[in-house]
Structures are given as C-alpha cells and as structure tokens.
XYZ file of C-alpha atoms in Angstrom:
688
model
C -21.983 -32.053 -0.622
C -23.525 -28.784 -1.256
C -21.996 -27.291 -5.257
C -18.252 -26.424 -5.614
C -18.533 -23.690 -7.986
C -15.552 -21.761 -8.076
C -17.865 -19.080 -7.916
C -19.571 -20.062 -4.005
C -18.700 -18.690 -0.296
C -20.103 -20.524 2.343
C -19.848 -19.551 6.078
C -20.797 -21.784 9.892
C -22.901 -20.853 12.611
C -23.137 -22.217 15.835
C -25.539 -22.466 18.308
C -23.823 -22.455 20.995
C -27.674 -22.504 23.378
C -28.138 -24.258 26.650
C -29.966 -27.409 25.701
C -27.212 -28.047 22.762
C -25.257 -27.062 20.289
C -26.348 -26.309 17.002
C -23.888 -26.294 13.698
C -25.578 -24.076 10.512
C -23.814 -23.277 7.263
C -24.749 -20.683 4.698
C -24.179 -20.429 1.366
C -24.432 -17.613 -0.812
C -22.306 -16.412 -4.202
C -18.797 -14.409 -4.686
C -20.571 -10.674 -4.078
C -17.896 -10.242 -7.231
C -18.747 -12.224 -9.302
C -23.200 -12.829 -8.838
C -23.495 -8.249 -9.117
C -22.005 -8.714 -13.084
C -24.862 -10.200 -14.129
C -27.865 -8.926 -11.527
C -31.249 -7.245 -12.485
C -31.735 -4.145 -10.855
C -33.646 -5.533 -8.191
C -30.992 -8.105 -7.359
C -28.469 -4.891 -7.339
C -30.863 -3.223 -4.174
C -30.456 -5.914 -2.045
C -28.881 -8.482 0.407
C -27.437 -10.849 -1.171
C -28.855 -14.094 -1.641
C -28.342 -16.404 0.985
C -29.199 -19.846 0.409
C -29.804 -23.381 3.223
C -30.534 -27.100 3.526
C -31.613 -29.175 6.402
C -29.007 -31.403 5.915
C -26.761 -28.819 5.900
C -27.612 -28.140 9.787
C -26.246 -30.721 12.558
C -27.584 -30.456 16.954
C -25.225 -32.385 19.368
C -26.674 -32.325 23.059
C -26.103 -31.328 25.677
C -24.795 -27.908 26.184
C -21.087 -26.478 26.312
C -21.701 -24.926 29.026
C -21.560 -28.654 31.090
C -17.948 -28.117 29.516
C -16.981 -25.640 32.516
C -15.648 -27.779 34.034
C -13.470 -29.531 32.172
C -12.567 -28.086 28.773
C -9.791 -29.764 27.315
C -12.653 -32.600 26.499
C -15.590 -30.098 24.351
C -13.201 -30.610 21.920
C -13.543 -34.800 21.239
C -16.922 -35.399 23.193
C -18.542 -31.617 21.669
C -17.187 -29.921 18.877
C -15.506 -33.667 16.882
C -18.911 -34.669 15.271
C -19.879 -30.629 14.499
C -16.464 -30.353 12.528
C -16.541 -33.884 10.591
C -19.946 -32.650 9.503
C -19.319 -29.193 7.806
C -16.009 -31.031 6.254
C -17.859 -33.622 4.766
C -20.999 -31.200 3.449
C -18.062 -27.345 2.104
C -15.216 -28.395 -0.801
C -12.116 -28.419 0.717
C -10.999 -25.906 -1.461
C -12.963 -23.022 0.080
C -12.315 -24.295 3.960
C -10.137 -21.312 4.161
C -11.925 -19.026 3.203
C -15.077 -20.378 5.819
C -15.471 -18.880 8.397
C -16.738 -19.938 12.059
C -18.420 -18.640 14.478
C -18.651 -20.537 17.361
C -22.188 -17.660 19.734
C -23.548 -18.503 22.472
C -26.673 -18.278 23.791
C -28.143 -18.368 27.815
C -26.839 -22.201 29.156
C -22.871 -19.851 29.628
C -24.586 -16.048 30.250
C -24.270 -18.463 33.533
C -21.122 -19.213 33.760
C -18.247 -17.787 36.102
C -15.829 -15.461 33.846
C -13.512 -17.362 34.344
C -14.376 -20.530 33.756
C -16.309 -19.254 30.220
C -13.301 -17.639 29.503
C -11.288 -20.982 29.308
C -13.502 -22.782 28.224
C -13.669 -20.015 24.748
C -9.987 -20.287 24.854
C -10.014 -23.937 24.271
C -12.932 -24.225 22.050
C -10.585 -22.009 20.099
C -7.594 -23.097 20.746
C -9.281 -26.949 18.671
C -11.077 -25.423 16.024
C -7.653 -23.962 14.723
C -6.154 -27.038 15.324
C -8.944 -29.941 14.113
C -9.401 -27.683 10.836
C -8.295 -24.866 8.359
C -11.884 -22.403 8.612
C -11.290 -18.508 8.838
C -10.992 -17.778 12.747
C -9.000 -14.606 12.762
C -10.025 -13.323 15.760
C -11.184 -15.451 18.724
C -13.469 -12.708 20.901
C -15.690 -12.270 17.839
C -15.907 -15.759 16.310
C -16.027 -17.593 19.809
C -17.996 -15.755 22.427
C -21.037 -15.163 23.664
C -23.147 -13.365 22.896
C -26.373 -10.866 25.166
C -29.881 -11.381 24.258
C -29.526 -7.529 22.989
C -27.524 -9.351 19.832
C -29.360 -12.434 19.812
C -32.559 -10.229 19.708
C -30.872 -7.689 16.651
C -30.143 -10.835 14.835
C -32.803 -12.821 14.483
C -34.679 -9.152 13.308
C -32.039 -8.632 10.476
C -33.190 -12.932 9.753
C -36.774 -12.315 9.997
C -36.875 -9.409 7.637
C -34.295 -10.234 5.275
C -36.842 -13.219 4.858
C -40.121 -11.278 4.693
C -38.330 -8.349 1.964
C -37.984 -6.421 4.504
C -34.884 -4.688 2.767
C -36.036 -5.249 -0.087
C -35.685 -1.609 -1.757
C -38.957 0.333 -1.616
C -38.194 2.646 -4.758
C -38.099 -0.793 -6.316
C -41.084 -2.478 -4.608
C -43.753 -0.082 -5.291
C -46.172 -2.387 -3.245
C -44.117 -3.358 -0.910
C -44.759 -0.870 1.650
C -47.467 -2.957 4.568
C -47.560 -0.581 6.339
C -48.732 3.553 6.900
C -46.013 6.342 6.089
C -44.078 3.924 3.374
C -43.078 1.450 6.579
C -41.212 -1.283 5.510
C -39.232 -3.765 8.039
C -40.940 -5.544 10.563
C -40.954 -6.062 13.901
C -39.628 -9.736 15.884
C -40.051 -10.407 19.053
C -38.546 -14.046 20.886
C -38.556 -16.462 23.874
C -36.533 -19.153 24.906
C -36.658 -20.927 27.836
C -34.631 -17.999 29.941
C -35.419 -14.611 28.327
C -37.566 -12.913 25.982
C -36.351 -10.329 23.651
C -37.350 -7.961 21.064
C -36.659 -5.547 18.023
C -38.228 -3.492 16.081
C -37.914 0.259 13.534
C -39.496 2.708 16.076
C -42.093 5.156 14.416
C -40.344 8.644 12.937
C -41.049 10.227 15.917
C -40.578 7.646 18.389
C -37.568 7.337 16.639
C -36.909 11.380 16.515
C -37.914 11.409 20.575
C -35.962 7.789 21.745
C -32.827 8.127 19.540
C -30.481 7.650 21.980
C -31.788 3.996 23.077
C -32.099 2.684 19.108
C -29.366 0.330 17.788
C -27.892 1.688 14.265
C -27.463 -0.554 12.215
C -25.018 -0.945 9.079
C -25.695 -3.629 5.979
C -24.293 -3.517 2.315
C -26.631 -3.746 -1.359
C -25.231 -5.572 -3.616
C -24.468 -2.619 -5.788
C -21.676 -1.077 -3.227
C -24.407 0.968 -1.847
C -24.991 1.690 2.578
C -28.674 0.481 3.740
C -28.719 1.725 7.605
C -31.302 1.649 9.659
C -32.353 2.363 13.629
C -33.474 -1.027 15.062
C -34.267 -0.688 19.056
C -34.160 -4.304 21.067
C -34.195 -4.877 24.489
C -33.274 -9.254 26.230
C -36.432 -9.712 29.479
C -34.239 -12.135 32.300
C -36.384 -14.062 33.379
C -39.340 -13.798 31.141
C -38.895 -16.689 28.940
C -41.847 -20.049 29.844
C -39.751 -21.533 31.506
C -38.393 -19.147 33.899
C -42.030 -17.950 34.169
C -43.558 -21.087 35.488
C -40.455 -21.362 37.974
C -41.444 -17.856 39.608
C -45.447 -19.150 39.351
C -45.022 -22.344 40.584
C -43.443 -20.470 44.088
C -46.071 -17.330 44.503
C -48.515 -20.032 44.167
C -45.904 -21.750 47.567
C -45.572 -18.809 48.702
C -50.355 -17.879 48.900
C -50.833 -21.055 49.863
C -49.734 -19.660 53.323
C -51.015 -22.764 56.796
C -47.636 -25.170 57.107
C -48.395 -28.386 56.507
C -50.847 -28.273 53.434
C -49.581 -30.570 50.767
C -52.448 -30.287 47.926
C -52.169 -27.119 45.679
C -54.631 -26.456 43.295
C -52.956 -25.063 40.490
C -55.241 -22.994 37.803
C -53.291 -23.342 34.743
C -53.050 -27.638 34.530
C -55.725 -29.124 33.111
C -57.674 -30.527 36.402
C -56.839 -33.837 38.555
C -53.189 -34.228 37.146
C -51.163 -34.538 40.145
C -47.453 -32.431 39.610
C -44.232 -31.634 41.458
C -43.269 -28.273 42.345
C -39.978 -29.205 39.831
C -42.665 -30.830 37.080
C -42.463 -33.955 36.960
C -46.294 -36.136 37.282
C -47.593 -38.012 39.798
C -48.803 -41.537 38.777
C -48.913 -43.063 41.734
C -51.628 -40.149 44.509
C -50.109 -42.230 47.913
C -47.279 -40.632 46.695
C -48.680 -37.131 46.408
C -49.915 -37.354 50.539
C -45.920 -38.269 50.806
C -44.331 -34.545 49.578
C -46.214 -30.302 49.137
C -47.700 -31.254 44.859
C -50.213 -29.823 42.670
C -53.289 -30.493 41.942
C -54.847 -28.945 38.539
C -57.956 -27.502 38.885
C -58.220 -25.871 35.012
C -59.647 -22.850 35.445
C -58.001 -21.627 32.375
C -59.645 -17.872 32.985
C -58.290 -17.678 36.844
C -54.658 -18.893 34.978
C -55.096 -16.483 32.775
C -56.204 -14.162 36.200
C -52.361 -15.366 37.547
C -49.917 -15.178 35.359
C -50.450 -11.374 34.684
C -49.010 -10.738 38.176
C -46.242 -12.234 36.727
C -45.697 -9.526 34.378
C -44.208 -7.317 36.659
C -46.043 -3.943 34.705
C -46.149 -1.827 38.576
C -42.472 -2.152 38.682
C -41.382 1.430 38.587
C -40.436 2.693 35.504
C -36.920 4.580 35.260
C -36.869 6.131 31.295
C -41.339 4.912 30.475
C -42.242 4.328 28.738
C -41.997 0.647 29.557
C -43.407 -2.207 28.516
C -42.832 -5.354 31.857
C -40.498 -5.076 34.412
C -39.894 -1.760 34.331
C -38.054 -2.318 31.409
C -37.819 1.058 28.735
C -39.536 -0.193 25.449
C -40.312 3.039 22.949
C -43.798 3.166 21.551
C -45.296 1.103 19.411
C -47.045 1.627 16.113
C -49.328 -1.115 15.188
C -50.013 0.640 12.265
C -46.303 0.675 11.810
C -45.363 -2.201 13.351
C -46.043 -5.734 12.565
C -44.508 -8.588 14.582
C -43.766 -12.100 13.657
C -42.955 -14.449 17.305
C -40.712 -17.562 16.596
C -39.213 -20.099 19.179
C -42.295 -19.939 21.550
C -44.520 -17.637 20.223
C -44.558 -20.333 17.557
C -44.635 -23.834 19.922
C -47.213 -23.183 21.870
C -49.591 -21.268 19.718
C -48.955 -24.558 16.863
C -47.786 -27.960 18.063
C -51.639 -29.010 19.662
C -54.083 -26.022 18.218
C -52.392 -25.293 15.677
C -52.155 -28.462 14.330
C -54.560 -28.955 11.855
C -55.029 -25.007 10.927
C -51.644 -23.831 10.326
C -51.758 -21.919 7.989
C -53.860 -20.389 9.803
C -52.698 -16.502 11.250
C -53.031 -15.530 14.921
C -56.582 -14.742 15.943
C -56.709 -14.425 20.385
C -60.412 -14.850 20.033
C -59.833 -18.485 18.293
C -57.440 -19.478 19.682
C -58.452 -18.238 23.269
C -61.137 -20.378 22.888
C -59.174 -23.700 22.170
C -56.909 -23.429 24.750
C -60.287 -23.120 27.301
C -61.658 -25.778 25.284
C -58.195 -28.128 26.489
C -56.943 -27.169 29.202
C -60.447 -27.637 31.574
C -60.336 -30.830 30.109
C -59.926 -34.237 31.940
C -55.962 -35.028 32.771
C -57.217 -38.959 32.570
C -58.272 -37.181 28.377
C -55.904 -36.597 27.749
C -53.866 -38.290 28.606
C -55.346 -41.132 26.762
C -55.119 -39.017 23.543
C -51.464 -38.543 23.377
C -50.914 -42.505 23.376
C -52.946 -41.666 20.746
C -50.460 -39.231 18.997
C -54.133 -37.366 18.398
C -51.600 -33.750 17.760
C -48.449 -36.215 16.419
C -45.364 -37.503 17.487
C -43.983 -34.187 19.108
C -46.266 -33.316 21.821
C -45.552 -36.059 24.525
C -46.624 -36.616 27.984
C -44.526 -33.097 29.824
C -45.747 -30.505 26.784
C -49.217 -31.628 26.877
C -48.587 -30.463 30.998
C -46.857 -27.752 30.599
C -48.303 -25.735 26.931
C -51.690 -24.590 29.667
C -49.124 -22.220 31.305
C -47.902 -21.350 28.500
C -49.977 -20.393 26.313
C -51.222 -17.733 29.453
C -47.784 -16.761 29.616
C -47.929 -15.956 25.249
C -50.648 -14.297 25.897
C -50.534 -12.708 28.419
C -46.763 -11.236 28.085
C -47.986 -10.545 23.729
C -51.497 -8.261 24.806
C -51.210 -7.020 28.144
C -47.094 -7.011 28.224
C -45.963 -6.055 24.655
C -49.779 -4.874 24.116
C -50.473 -6.229 20.773
C -53.943 -5.771 19.337
C -56.636 -8.586 20.677
C -57.537 -10.143 16.555
C -61.467 -11.600 17.325
C -61.766 -9.032 19.987
C -60.103 -5.853 19.410
C -61.252 -4.077 15.559
C -57.719 -3.765 13.332
C -59.968 -1.358 10.678
C -58.236 -2.898 7.912
C -54.942 -4.759 9.703
C -57.017 -7.824 9.406
C -55.717 -10.678 7.455
C -56.221 -14.645 7.491
C -53.157 -17.105 8.005
C -49.860 -17.549 7.051
C -49.342 -18.958 4.220
C -51.538 -15.928 2.968
C -48.926 -13.828 4.705
C -45.954 -15.186 3.603
C -47.866 -14.599 0.229
C -48.754 -11.820 0.811
C -45.294 -10.467 0.862
C -44.124 -11.729 -1.843
C -46.859 -9.400 -3.568
C -45.340 -6.807 -1.057
C -49.049 -6.258 0.625
C -49.835 -6.318 4.541
C -49.135 -8.184 7.658
C -51.282 -8.367 11.067
C -50.364 -7.112 14.068
C -48.258 -10.416 15.229
C -48.032 -13.875 13.464
C -46.250 -16.609 14.858
C -43.808 -18.259 12.168
C -40.892 -20.903 11.997
C -40.054 -21.211 8.571
C -40.450 -19.095 5.470
C -40.003 -20.644 2.616
C -38.716 -23.418 3.486
C -36.320 -20.656 5.641
C -35.961 -21.082 10.024
C -36.405 -17.991 11.162
C -33.116 -18.718 13.258
C -30.972 -15.645 14.741
C -27.626 -17.466 13.234
C -28.755 -16.363 9.455
C -29.431 -12.886 10.829
C -25.073 -12.992 11.901
C -25.102 -14.771 8.747
C -26.245 -11.534 6.625
C -24.529 -9.945 8.490
C -21.018 -10.901 7.352
C -22.077 -11.590 3.338
C -23.260 -8.381 3.624
C -20.196 -6.994 4.722
C -17.615 -9.092 1.925
C -19.358 -6.572 -0.762
C -17.279 -4.285 -2.260
C -18.393 -0.633 -1.396
C -19.483 1.936 -4.270
C -16.596 4.349 -4.526
C -17.885 7.607 -4.298
C -15.370 10.166 -4.381
C -12.950 12.070 -1.406
C -15.489 9.420 1.129
C -14.256 6.691 2.746
C -15.990 3.536 2.468
C -18.366 2.822 6.472
C -18.023 -0.605 7.962
C -21.363 -3.520 7.813
C -21.962 -3.622 11.569
C -23.497 -2.719 14.832
C -23.480 -0.114 17.268
C -24.642 3.283 19.266
C -26.334 5.180 17.870
C -24.431 8.010 17.492
C -23.389 9.789 15.003
C -19.448 9.742 15.190
C -17.157 10.903 12.294
C -15.114 7.877 10.894
C -19.120 5.898 10.984
C -17.635 3.724 14.039
C -18.801 4.270 16.904
C -17.550 2.676 19.651
C -17.874 -0.557 20.695
C -19.129 -1.431 17.145
C -19.494 -5.053 16.708
C -18.020 -5.376 12.847
C -20.471 -7.986 10.551
C -16.686 -9.012 9.097
C -13.809 -10.441 10.292
C -13.571 -6.853 11.674
C -12.198 -3.552 10.704
C -12.928 -1.989 7.980
C -9.238 -1.567 6.155
C -8.449 1.415 3.262
C -11.000 0.997 -0.078
C -13.346 -1.030 1.590
C -11.562 -4.296 2.373
C -12.797 -6.234 5.046
C -9.804 -5.754 8.106
C -8.894 -8.038 11.634
C -8.360 -6.372 14.510
C -4.283 -6.997 13.891
C -4.663 -4.900 11.358
C -3.566 -7.024 8.299
C -7.063 -7.543 5.847
C -7.224 -10.715 4.541
C -9.295 -10.788 1.403
C -12.530 -13.157 1.089
C -10.672 -16.223 -0.538
C -7.510 -16.037 1.292
C -7.043 -18.392 4.981
C -5.606 -15.984 7.784
C -2.485 -18.611 8.401
C -1.606 -16.589 5.004
C -1.423 -13.157 6.212
C 2.463 -12.968 6.134
C 2.536 -13.047 1.671
C -0.269 -11.137 1.094
C -0.048 -7.149 -0.220
C -1.276 -3.799 0.422
C -0.399 -0.973 2.601
C -0.261 -3.502 5.574
C 3.711 -4.356 3.331
C 5.961 -2.961 6.592
C 4.485 -4.864 8.989
C 5.526 -8.629 7.763
C 8.447 -7.014 7.257
C 9.910 -9.015 10.635
C 7.953 -12.095 9.614
C 9.981 -12.279 6.631
C 13.890 -11.723 7.739
C 12.673 -14.238 10.395
C 11.158 -17.028 7.554
C 15.013 -15.612 5.385
C 17.114 -15.842 9.030
C 15.200 -20.045 9.354
C 15.513 -20.450 5.999
C 19.491 -19.793 5.850
C 20.381 -21.927 8.445
C 17.907 -25.152 7.308
C 21.356 -24.354 3.839
C 23.921 -24.590 6.287
C 22.614 -27.649 7.981
C 22.035 -29.681 4.574
C 25.439 -28.942 3.156
C 27.723 -31.489 5.307
C 29.933 -30.432 7.631
C 33.320 -29.127 5.750
C 31.477 -26.551 3.657
C 29.382 -25.294 6.802
C 33.188 -24.700 8.267
C 34.857 -22.592 5.328
C 31.493 -20.783 4.715
C 31.647 -19.697 8.669
C 35.186 -19.455 7.878
C 34.711 -16.753 4.921
C 32.551 -14.461 6.617
C 34.804 -14.981 9.789
C 37.090 -13.194 8.350
C 34.910 -11.167 5.839
C 33.812 -9.218 9.659
C 37.756 -8.853 10.671
C 39.420 -7.052 7.219
C 35.957 -4.981 6.765
C 36.340 -4.290 10.706
C 40.233 -4.017 10.394
C 39.612 -1.662 7.741
C 37.075 0.612 9.613
C 39.144 1.032 12.268
C 42.648 1.711 11.233
C 41.530 4.943 8.715
C 39.986 5.836 12.005
C 43.264 5.530 13.916
C 41.971 2.737 16.831
C 43.364 0.925 17.832
C 41.872 -2.297 19.629
C 42.879 -4.717 22.319
C 41.545 -8.204 23.107
C 39.993 -8.096 26.587
C 38.916 -11.425 29.178
C 37.565 -10.019 32.678
C 39.639 -11.470 35.420
C 36.988 -11.389 37.380
C 34.866 -14.267 35.605
C 32.257 -12.456 34.442
C 32.395 -11.343 30.657
C 28.574 -10.487 28.375
C 27.378 -13.623 25.851
C 26.449 -10.793 23.735
C 30.405 -9.517 23.220
C 32.265 -13.413 22.180
C 33.624 -13.379 18.365
C 32.850 -17.392 17.284
C 36.721 -17.542 14.801
C 37.710 -20.005 12.425
C 38.353 -22.132 15.372
C 37.259 -26.584 14.749
C 36.480 -28.800 17.487
C 40.425 -30.079 16.886
C 41.393 -26.988 18.544
C 38.520 -27.418 21.305
C 35.858 -24.756 20.350
C 33.116 -25.829 20.707
C 31.698 -26.508 16.921
C 27.826 -23.837 17.192
C 24.709 -25.609 16.818
C 21.388 -24.748 15.480
C 18.375 -24.411 18.254
C 14.620 -24.805 17.469
C 11.565 -25.254 18.706
C 8.780 -26.604 17.316
C 5.481 -25.675 17.418
C 4.542 -28.646 18.310
C 6.200 -29.624 21.121
C 4.557 -28.064 23.696
C 7.697 -28.913 26.462
C 9.771 -25.913 24.203
C 6.733 -23.246 23.405
C 7.373 -21.091 20.322
C 10.035 -21.125 17.877
C 13.846 -20.887 19.737
C 15.935 -19.697 16.630
C 19.807 -19.396 16.941
C 23.046 -20.429 17.645
C 24.601 -21.211 20.716
C 28.393 -22.040 21.790
C 28.972 -25.152 23.404
C 29.970 -23.922 27.200
C 28.855 -19.815 26.255
C 28.195 -19.646 30.187
C 30.196 -16.690 32.042
C 31.842 -19.504 34.108
C 32.758 -21.747 31.529
C 33.602 -18.744 29.478
C 36.902 -17.284 31.593
C 37.937 -21.093 31.580
C 37.491 -21.079 27.931
C 39.965 -18.256 27.769
C 42.581 -19.034 30.025
C 43.108 -21.782 27.975
C 43.837 -20.649 25.361
C 46.525 -17.714 26.611
C 48.032 -21.320 28.314
C 48.130 -23.014 25.595
C 48.816 -20.825 22.824
C 52.251 -20.328 25.658
C 52.715 -23.464 25.009
C 52.533 -24.167 21.375
C 57.053 -23.494 21.183
C 57.481 -26.082 23.585
C 58.848 -29.808 21.315
C 56.427 -32.638 21.460
C 56.788 -35.116 24.007
C 58.550 -38.407 22.245
C 55.911 -40.511 23.590
C 53.463 -38.646 21.130
C 53.091 -37.593 17.544
C 51.043 -34.984 16.787
C 49.521 -31.965 18.972
C 49.572 -32.637 23.039
C 45.936 -33.569 24.229
C 43.733 -31.831 26.561
C 41.969 -31.555 29.684
C 38.826 -31.922 28.649
C 35.850 -29.477 30.358
C 35.371 -29.383 33.958
C 31.004 -29.980 33.818
C 28.180 -27.629 34.023
C-alpha cells in the first residue's frame, strides 16, 4: 500500500483503449500543506505527481467488446482493476480520490446509443461498488476525442521534461530561441496519430483561432496559460496505414487471377496473407491471393509516401497531411518528443543496443535497410534465438519494415522534421536520450525530434496529463483584490469576460465555485477531502440549495421515531396533534365569522388530499395510518417513497366509509342487542 500520510492526495485514471484497459494511480501532496515549506522554485511549479510501476494494472480485452452486454462490464472487466486500486490506496483516502475512466479509439467506433448505455453502466457499477470521488458521470466517465488525448500527452511530456518550469527561476531553461521553453508532442497508435505544440509568437497570432487555451495553476496559486495547437489524423496510425497500403497493392495488381503480389515492405521470401498472417506452406499460398516480400526498402519508402495524401486539397493553409490544417512549425523553437509507435518502431529492433542514442535519420535508415533486405528465414532464426529480446516476436519482425518506412515518411515528409545526419541543423545537433534528459535537467538544448518511452522512470502517458490537470485545479488560487479566480482547464482560445469559453473542459470535477473553490456542475461545492455523497452537510454559499434535503431528512427521522415509540404512544401523539390543529382552526375561523361545514360528495368522488385524519382507533373501524417507505437497494420499488397511506383511501372506499359513518351515528341511540356485550358488530369494508 502507498504511503498513508494524511497530506497525500490520490487520483485514479483508467485508460480504456481498444485492446484493453490500464489502471494508473497517481499521488501528490496536499497543495495547501505542500506550499507551507516549499522553496521559491517549487512554489512556481506545478504540483509534484508521483507514480510507480506496481500502481498500474491492465486487463484485456477493451471495454468496447462489452457494447452489446453492458451488464457484464463491471464484474468481468472493472472488478479486478477496482480491487487493485482499493488495495493500493489508503482506505480513509478512497472517498477523496477522483476516478476517471477515459476511453479512446476503440469506443469511438461503437454506436452512440450502445456507447451511452455502456458508459452509464460503468458509472453505476463504480458508484455501487466503490466510494471513489465520482460526482459527475459525464465528466469522469467518457470517450475523449483524439485532440484531447493529444493535449493530455503534451501536458505530460512538458511536465516531465521541465517545460512548465518558470524561466525566471531557471535562467538556463530555454532550449530554443526567443525564450520558448515547451516541447512539442507526437503520438502514434494503431488507428490515429496526434500532434500538439505551442507555435512560435508569429504563428500564434496568425492562427490564434486554431489554438486551445490551456490554464494550469502553480503551487503558489498563480495561473499559468499556454496556447497550444493540437490535431489528430484519423487513419494515420500504423495499422490503418498498413491496411490502406495493402489495398493499393491489390488495386495496382490489375490483372484478374493473380495470386502472388510483390510487397517491398516485407523481408525477402516472406509469404503473408492480405490480413497480415504468415503463410508457412508455399502450397497453401498458391490457392489464395497473398503477398511475397521482396525486401526493397527504398521502394517501400516510396510507396508509403503516397499514403500521406500530401496532394489533398488544403482548405485552410498551411496543411501537413491529408489536407488537415497545421500552423507552420519552426524547428528552431519547436522540439518534439514522440511516444508509442515512434518509440517502439525506432527502438525494439534497431536501437536495442543503442537505447541511449538520440534519433538520427541517417543512422536509423541505414539499420532499417540492412534488416529489411535480409532473407526472412535468417530473421526468423534470430527471433527464435531472442536476438532482440523477448518482446520481439515473429509478428513484430514481420511488421517492422512497413512501420519504419511509415514513421520516416510521417516525420520527415509529412511533419517536416529535419533529417539529422543529412540536413544541416547548425547548433541543433545533440547526443542521445540519456544525454537529452540530463540536458533537460540542466535546462539545456534538445534535438528537433526524440523518441521517448519513460523519463526518469515515469511513463510518458496522456493519463498523467489528465491527473496533472486535476491536481493543478486543487491548488487554492492566489487572492487578488477585485478579481475572480479563473478555472483550471482548457477550451477554445476565445476571450470571454469570465475567462470560461463555451465548451470549456474543467480540470477538476466541474465549474469553478466562488473564491476559487472547485465545484461540481450541480453547483454544490465539494471540498477535496469530502465525498460526493456528503454534499448535504457542506458549508458555504450553497446552503439554501440543501434546505429541501434537510427537511426531508427531518421528516424521515420523525416517522422513524413514531414507529419506534410503540402503538399507544403513537396514537396519543397523533390525537394531540389533531386536536391542536382543530382548536387553532376553530379560533381562526371563529374570529372571522366564517362557519364551515364538512361536505360529503354524493357522486362518489372526493379528492384524497382533502381527507382529514381524526383521532379514531381501530375499534371504531378506521384504518391506522401506515408508513410506506421505498428503499434505494430495491429496484422494484424505485426511489424512496415516504408518506402516510390511509387504508381504503380510494374514491369509492372513501364514499363507503363516509356513508357508513353516518349510518353508525344514526344508530347510536338504539339499544344494544341483548345477545351482545358491547357495540354492534360492523360489516367489513367492500373489497378493494
């Protein structure tokens, strides 16, 4: 279990991807406590986030596989993740720990109605089975667009590399010209690719409407704002690019009946089906259309280039790929780190013994060419001998040549990253990953592009970016006379009087409350150390909204007390209350000269709301008022129903009761039957 100090705060983010869901747990110090002893450097920094390898857990497959069976997602998928989290976080801190489940590519393909049902079930399961801080399902449990994923990644990368450090404190921080000290972020998965960066001053002004406003808060309560461009290219992930590539090969084959299609992106002699599976028996290959590797990497690069769609019409210039607008990138200012496939494809085979060396285009291209022009049989033998480690299997070796050609094309012909080793970069050359990270610590310079996986043993994951945003939102803002605190989060780069543009995504769990306190969309402020269930008892400006809840609680408490005091005492109390009400009623009406008569409608209808409970007991034939209460845990009864129910209070029974009362009053002067001791027996009420 993590440290359980009372000043530690925790957060949980579930990355619900297409292949599985990974749990991440993060920890930071309570900002109010942390800044009491913080140095000037730390006060001007974002709260320090911590995590460890054992604080993560992944389950397969992805939650999108539950789109047609949402009722199973809790027990079959979420349960082991929640169990791991609850074992890792101190029990007392669980109600104060926010839970986020953010889904990406896989869930974006699920039909909207099925997606909504599944997300609703996830939130319901989490609330029923945990006490995590989960005040707003729409904010905490959602499918995020690729742009948001890219922005979270940009936050994580800059946090780890020191891009958010105050340059006035770190004089040598600027790693580029003009004092620009943030890093660009590149991410590539199987289906899509993202880019996020802060353009130089000129481009920021020219393309201001295309940027996102990001607002963070440093430990001393000061706002930190950045204008970031972020976009996503759907279909430009490695798997989707490969699918489009194979389609082009099939279309280019032309002649019908052709079974064997040459593929320059596969090693020599490798037989592979169109959907990517190896064919070991040549006799089987002759029966179906298949690919055969020719091992011509230069040709592979040439064919992959056309997948960039550089010639597609650009509506809003400038554009990079597929006609998608991107502000011009100044590589003297913008230095990028690349994660996911940018790291795996450049390191799993080609940098295994050079993991500390920075990406060098000339060196990388040479190694890829040597590998991909080898005979497949020799590569297969090296894989079985684990020449490149346990992580490199046959599938990885088969796919890496196309992936490498795609990465090279996207980086250099698509995005325009200078080709280190071929193109002159002046003072822009630098050593490797280890040296780069050391240089970052010294606030030095960085290459135009650098693949990274971990920085100081912390994975560069967009989930970290989401938690940085949350932790920053929990810092109390600095008090400025006559100025309202602005919320932490991101939205369109549009000026508004209150600093909250339409569609603003809050860093905490909802809109900013007064005095900078984070509050929820319902308008109720929940302090960081309270639970969303407990909002009824919170103090502050929202007290009037809690009055109905307080009254309901008192009513429930009163009825419960009546049930517990016993039948005789309950009857006496009801009698006293009824007598008091009647006495006051007579005084009021008498003083005004108004005379009232009780009227019984002969048509058999009288509104039940006009019925008046007197001090009658069961012996006189009146039903005792009954307390009916629904329960939250009884799905058949729905929400709680608390109130008095009078036996036989339907319209027809009400009439029968009234008529019978008059008959009984008329017969009270009659003699009591000699055969009975006491009042004459009554007939039962007619059946309901």
